[in-house]
Amino acid sequence: MSWKVGFGIAFAIVAVFAAALIYSMMPAGIGQASSATTAPGFMDPIKIGAKPDALLPTSAGFGAGALYKQAYQKLHALAPGRNALRRINHNADPTGDPTLVPILTLLEKAAGKGLTRPHLLFYTHPPLPKVNDVVQSRLETLLILTSQAGAAYEFSNHFKKARAAFAAGLCFGYRLWKKGLFVPERMVGIDAMDESLAGMKSLYRKGPLTNMALEHSALKLDRHVQAALSKWDAKYQIVHNVNPFAPDLINIIRHDHDISWRIAAITSLGVARWATSNGGKARAMLEFLQKESRSNNGWISAAAKQAGAFTRTTINSLSD
């Protein structure tokens, strides 16, 4: 027997035992996790293997967190509802709007400041898996503002202003990705990096800011962002599912190395409890949530208490 065959058999045995162990740890009556969440590496943190430092302004002092909060609050006051947000999102040139320029200025200023807080949070409690999440929509609008401003400045040949706007979006996006706790925040972050890098690649490829080294940095970071996006989307399809599969959610809650996904899976399990017609499974899910509500981790405990308290009214409100 060659070493390759022996290794293959050993790996298969380990995989079988691992699957059996996961199955044995599932609450009675819930069922077995699918191959989607038991695949090797699925529970590893999703990382972006490059940093945006070369593409950002040099940091001078601290206070970025407060500036981001101010920008969010200004947007909230300006656009408390979805229609107002929609109008801002369709503004092709926000640089000419005196109500939007102060928000853009705050985001640009924050890009040049350090961020010390452990989490960059915009939710007061773990977010529900809503079809329309207004907090997530506001964060998306902030990042759309930077990309649209960058494009408008580039079109009018204000290239340094365009660079500042794209850098503001890239910096805010990266910080949401690194410092965000909840999946919607981090999802906006990685999408924002994708958008901002598209603008930067254009700036550094041609025109007065042409810079081969910086274009290479943008291309390299973009490759890593795309790889992370692919993994992120795959996990998102499992956790944010219209018909969540409880065994996979419980597997993520117990074994994922990223607390963002554990919190999101707990919330989705609260939905799954109401999606099943099997009373025994529903009770088992509730018992699991009640157990998690006693977790020593405050974020996990809060998410489980919230999910365990879901009612049919809660579930119906998710599509609003």
Coordinates of C-alpha atoms in Angstrom, one line a residue:
M1 CA 0.0 0.0 0.0
S2 CA 1.5 3.4 -1.0
W3 CA 1.7 6.2 1.5
K4 CA -0.9 8.2 -0.7
V5 CA -3.5 5.4 -0.4
G6 CA -2.8 5.0 3.3
F7 CA -3.2 8.8 3.8
G8 CA -6.4 8.7 1.9
I9 CA -7.9 5.9 4.0
A10 CA -6.7 7.7 7.2
F11 CA -8.3 10.9 6.1
A12 CA -11.6 9.1 5.2
I13 CA -11.6 7.5 8.7
V14 CA -11.1 10.8 10.4
A15 CA -13.8 12.4 8.4
V16 CA -16.3 9.6 9.3
F17 CA -15.5 9.9 13.0
A18 CA -15.8 13.7 12.8
A19 CA -19.2 13.5 11.1
A20 CA -20.3 10.9 13.7
L21 CA -19.1 13.1 16.5
I22 CA -21.0 16.1 15.2
Y23 CA -24.1 14.0 14.7
S24 CA -23.9 12.6 18.3
M25 CA -23.7 16.2 19.7
M26 CA -26.8 17.3 17.9
P27 CA -29.9 17.8 20.1
A28 CA -32.2 14.8 20.0
G29 CA -34.7 15.0 17.2
I30 CA -32.9 17.8 15.2
G31 CA -31.2 15.7 12.6
Q32 CA -27.7 15.6 11.1
A33 CA -25.7 18.5 9.7
S34 CA -25.2 18.5 5.9
S35 CA -21.9 18.2 4.0
A36 CA -22.0 21.9 3.5
T37 CA -21.1 22.7 7.1
T38 CA -19.0 19.6 7.8
A39 CA -16.6 20.2 4.9
P40 CA -13.0 20.8 5.9
G41 CA -12.2 24.4 6.6
F42 CA -15.8 25.6 6.6
M43 CA -15.7 26.8 10.2
D44 CA -12.4 28.7 9.7
P45 CA -12.5 32.5 9.8
I46 CA -12.9 34.1 6.4
K47 CA -9.9 36.4 5.9
I48 CA -8.7 38.9 3.4
G49 CA -5.0 38.1 2.9
A50 CA -3.8 41.7 2.1
K51 CA -4.1 45.1 3.8
P52 CA -5.2 48.4 2.2
D53 CA -2.6 50.5 4.0
A54 CA -0.7 51.6 0.9
L55 CA -4.0 52.9 -0.6
L56 CA -5.1 54.9 2.5
P57 CA -4.0 58.3 3.9
T58 CA -1.4 58.2 6.7
S59 CA -3.2 58.0 10.1
A60 CA -2.8 61.1 12.3
G61 CA -4.4 60.8 15.8
F62 CA -7.5 58.9 16.7
G63 CA -11.2 59.4 16.7
A64 CA -12.4 57.6 13.6
G65 CA -15.2 55.8 15.5
A66 CA -16.8 59.0 16.6
L67 CA -16.6 60.4 13.1
Y68 CA -18.3 57.4 11.6
K69 CA -21.1 57.6 14.2
Q70 CA -21.6 61.3 13.3
A71 CA -21.8 60.5 9.6
Y72 CA -24.4 57.8 10.3
Q73 CA -26.4 60.1 12.5
K74 CA -26.4 62.9 9.9
L75 CA -27.6 60.4 7.3
H76 CA -30.3 59.1 9.7
A77 CA -31.6 62.6 10.3
L78 CA -31.5 63.4 6.6
A79 CA -33.1 60.2 5.4
P80 CA -35.1 58.5 8.2
G81 CA -37.1 56.4 5.7
R82 CA -36.4 54.2 2.7
N83 CA -37.7 56.7 0.1
A84 CA -35.2 59.3 1.1
L85 CA -32.4 56.8 1.2
R86 CA -33.4 55.7 -2.3
R87 CA -33.2 59.3 -3.6
I88 CA -29.7 59.6 -2.2
N89 CA -28.6 56.3 -3.7
H90 CA -29.8 57.6 -7.1
N91 CA -27.9 60.9 -6.9
A92 CA -25.2 60.5 -9.5
D93 CA -23.3 63.6 -8.2
P94 CA -23.5 64.0 -4.4
T95 CA -20.6 66.4 -4.5
G96 CA -23.1 69.1 -5.6
D97 CA -25.5 68.5 -2.8
P98 CA -24.9 70.7 0.3
T99 CA -26.7 68.2 2.5
L100 CA -24.5 65.3 1.5
V101 CA -21.0 66.9 1.3
P102 CA -20.7 67.3 5.2
I103 CA -21.3 63.5 5.5
L104 CA -18.7 62.8 2.8
T105 CA -16.3 65.1 4.6
L106 CA -16.7 63.2 7.9
L107 CA -16.0 59.9 6.1
E108 CA -12.9 61.3 4.4
K109 CA -11.7 62.8 7.7
A110 CA -12.2 59.4 9.5
A111 CA -10.0 57.7 6.9
G112 CA -7.1 59.8 8.3
K113 CA -7.8 58.9 11.9
G114 CA -7.0 55.8 13.9
L115 CA -9.8 53.5 15.3
T116 CA -9.3 52.1 18.8
R117 CA -12.7 50.7 19.7
P118 CA -12.9 46.9 19.6
H119 CA -16.1 46.9 17.5
L120 CA -17.6 49.3 15.1
L121 CA -21.3 48.8 15.8
F122 CA -24.4 50.3 14.4
Y123 CA -27.0 48.0 15.9
T124 CA -28.4 48.2 19.4
H125 CA -29.2 44.4 19.4
P126 CA -28.4 41.4 17.2
P127 CA -30.0 42.2 13.8
L128 CA -33.0 40.2 12.6
P129 CA -32.6 38.4 9.2
K130 CA -35.0 40.9 7.6
V131 CA -35.5 41.3 3.9
N132 CA -35.2 45.1 4.3
D133 CA -32.8 46.1 7.1
V134 CA -32.8 49.8 7.5
V135 CA -29.5 50.0 9.4
Q136 CA -27.8 47.9 6.7
S137 CA -29.4 50.2 4.1
R138 CA -28.0 53.3 5.7
L139 CA -24.5 51.8 5.9
E140 CA -24.8 50.9 2.2
T141 CA -25.8 54.4 1.4
L142 CA -22.8 55.9 3.2
L143 CA -20.5 53.7 1.1
I144 CA -22.5 54.4 -2.1
L145 CA -22.0 58.1 -1.3
T146 CA -18.2 57.7 -1.4
S147 CA -18.1 55.7 -4.6
Q148 CA -20.5 58.1 -6.4
A149 CA -18.6 61.1 -5.2
G150 CA -15.3 59.5 -6.4
A151 CA -16.7 58.8 -9.8
A152 CA -18.2 62.4 -10.1
Y153 CA -14.9 64.0 -9.0
E154 CA -13.0 61.8 -11.5
F155 CA -15.4 62.7 -14.3
S156 CA -14.8 66.5 -13.6
N157 CA -11.0 66.0 -13.5
H158 CA -10.7 66.6 -9.7
F159 CA -8.5 63.5 -9.4
K160 CA -7.1 64.1 -5.9
K161 CA -10.7 64.6 -4.6
A162 CA -11.7 61.4 -6.3
R163 CA -8.8 59.6 -4.6
A164 CA -9.9 61.0 -1.2
A165 CA -13.5 59.8 -1.7
F166 CA -12.5 56.3 -2.9
A167 CA -10.0 56.0 0.0
A168 CA -12.8 57.0 2.5
G169 CA -15.0 54.2 1.1
L170 CA -12.2 51.7 1.2
C171 CA -11.2 52.6 4.7
F172 CA -14.7 52.5 6.1
G173 CA -15.4 49.2 4.3
Y174 CA -12.2 47.6 5.6
R175 CA -13.0 48.8 9.1
L176 CA -16.6 47.4 9.0
W177 CA -15.1 44.1 7.8
K178 CA -12.5 44.0 10.6
K179 CA -14.3 45.7 13.4
G180 CA -18.0 44.9 12.6
L181 CA -19.5 42.3 14.9
F182 CA -22.7 41.5 13.0
V183 CA -22.9 39.9 9.5
P184 CA -24.8 42.8 7.9
E185 CA -22.2 45.3 8.9
R186 CA -19.3 43.1 7.7
M187 CA -21.2 42.3 4.5
V188 CA -21.5 46.0 3.7
G189 CA -17.8 46.4 4.5
I190 CA -16.5 43.8 2.0
D191 CA -18.9 45.0 -0.7
A192 CA -17.7 48.6 -0.1
M193 CA -14.1 47.5 -0.5
D194 CA -15.0 45.9 -3.8
E195 CA -16.6 49.1 -5.1
S196 CA -13.9 51.4 -3.8
L197 CA -11.1 49.3 -5.4
A198 CA -12.8 49.5 -8.8
G199 CA -12.5 53.3 -8.6
M200 CA -8.9 53.2 -7.4
K201 CA -7.8 50.8 -10.1
S202 CA -9.2 53.3 -12.7
L203 CA -7.4 56.3 -11.0
Y204 CA -4.0 54.6 -10.9
R205 CA -4.2 53.0 -14.3
K206 CA -4.4 56.2 -16.3
G207 CA -4.4 60.0 -16.0
P208 CA -2.4 62.3 -13.8
L209 CA -2.4 59.9 -10.8
T210 CA -1.0 57.0 -12.8
N211 CA 1.0 54.8 -10.4
M212 CA 1.9 51.3 -11.3
A213 CA 2.8 50.3 -7.7
L214 CA -0.5 51.6 -6.3
E215 CA -2.4 50.0 -9.1
H216 CA -0.7 46.7 -8.3
S217 CA -1.6 47.1 -4.6
A218 CA -5.3 47.7 -5.6
L219 CA -5.3 44.7 -7.9
K220 CA -3.7 42.5 -5.3
L221 CA -6.2 43.6 -2.6
D222 CA -9.0 43.1 -5.0
R223 CA -8.0 39.5 -5.7
H224 CA -8.1 38.8 -2.0
V225 CA -11.4 40.6 -1.6
Q226 CA -13.0 38.5 -4.4
A227 CA -11.7 35.2 -2.8
A228 CA -13.2 36.2 0.6
L229 CA -16.5 37.3 -1.0
S230 CA -16.9 33.9 -2.6
K231 CA -16.5 32.1 0.8
W232 CA -18.7 34.7 2.5
D233 CA -21.5 34.3 0.0
A234 CA -21.4 30.5 0.4
K235 CA -21.9 30.8 4.1
Y236 CA -24.5 33.5 3.8
Q237 CA -26.7 31.2 1.7
I238 CA -26.7 28.7 4.5
V239 CA -27.3 31.1 7.4
H240 CA -29.7 33.6 5.7
N241 CA -32.0 31.1 4.1
V242 CA -35.8 31.4 3.6
N243 CA -36.0 27.9 4.9
P244 CA -33.1 27.5 7.3
F245 CA -31.8 24.0 8.0
A246 CA -31.6 23.7 11.8
P247 CA -28.8 21.0 12.0
D248 CA -26.4 23.2 9.9
L249 CA -27.3 26.2 12.0
I250 CA -26.5 24.4 15.2
N251 CA -23.3 23.1 13.8
I252 CA -22.2 26.7 13.0
I253 CA -23.3 27.9 16.4
R254 CA -21.2 25.2 18.1
H255 CA -18.1 25.1 16.0
D256 CA -17.6 28.2 13.8
H257 CA -14.5 30.2 14.7
D258 CA -16.1 33.5 13.8
I259 CA -18.6 34.9 16.3
S260 CA -20.3 36.9 13.6
W261 CA -21.6 33.7 12.0
R262 CA -22.5 32.1 15.4
I263 CA -24.7 35.1 16.2
A264 CA -26.3 35.1 12.8
A265 CA -27.0 31.3 13.0
I266 CA -28.6 31.7 16.4
T267 CA -30.9 34.3 15.0
S268 CA -31.8 32.1 12.0
L269 CA -32.4 29.2 14.4
G270 CA -35.1 31.3 16.0
V271 CA -36.7 31.6 12.6
A272 CA -36.3 27.8 11.9
R273 CA -38.2 27.0 15.0
W274 CA -41.3 28.6 13.5
A275 CA -40.6 27.3 10.0
T276 CA -41.0 23.6 11.0
S277 CA -44.3 21.8 11.4
N278 CA -42.6 19.2 13.6
G279 CA -43.5 20.1 17.2
G280 CA -40.7 17.9 18.6
K281 CA -38.0 19.6 16.5
A282 CA -39.4 23.0 17.4
R283 CA -39.2 22.2 21.1
A284 CA -35.6 20.9 20.7
M285 CA -34.6 24.1 18.9
L286 CA -36.1 26.2 21.7
E287 CA -34.3 24.2 24.3
F288 CA -31.0 24.7 22.5
L289 CA -31.6 28.4 22.3
Q290 CA -32.4 28.5 26.0
K291 CA -29.2 26.7 26.8
E292 CA -27.2 29.2 24.6
S293 CA -28.9 32.1 26.4
R294 CA -26.9 31.1 29.5
S295 CA -23.6 31.4 27.6
N296 CA -20.7 33.3 29.2
N297 CA -20.4 35.3 26.1
G298 CA -22.7 38.3 26.3
W299 CA -23.2 38.6 22.6
I300 CA -24.2 34.9 22.2
S301 CA -26.4 35.1 25.2
A302 CA -28.2 38.2 24.0
A303 CA -28.7 36.7 20.5
A304 CA -30.1 33.5 22.0
K305 CA -32.5 35.2 24.3
Q306 CA -33.8 37.4 21.5
A307 CA -34.2 34.4 19.1
G308 CA -35.9 32.3 21.8
A309 CA -38.5 35.0 22.2
F310 CA -39.5 35.2 18.6
T311 CA -43.2 34.9 17.9
R312 CA -45.1 34.4 14.7
T313 CA -45.5 38.2 14.6
T314 CA -41.7 38.5 14.6
I315 CA -41.4 36.1 11.7
N316 CA -44.1 37.8 9.7
S317 CA -42.3 41.2 10.2
L318 CA -39.1 39.9 8.5
S319 CA -40.5 40.4 5.0
D320 CA -41.5 44.1 5.7

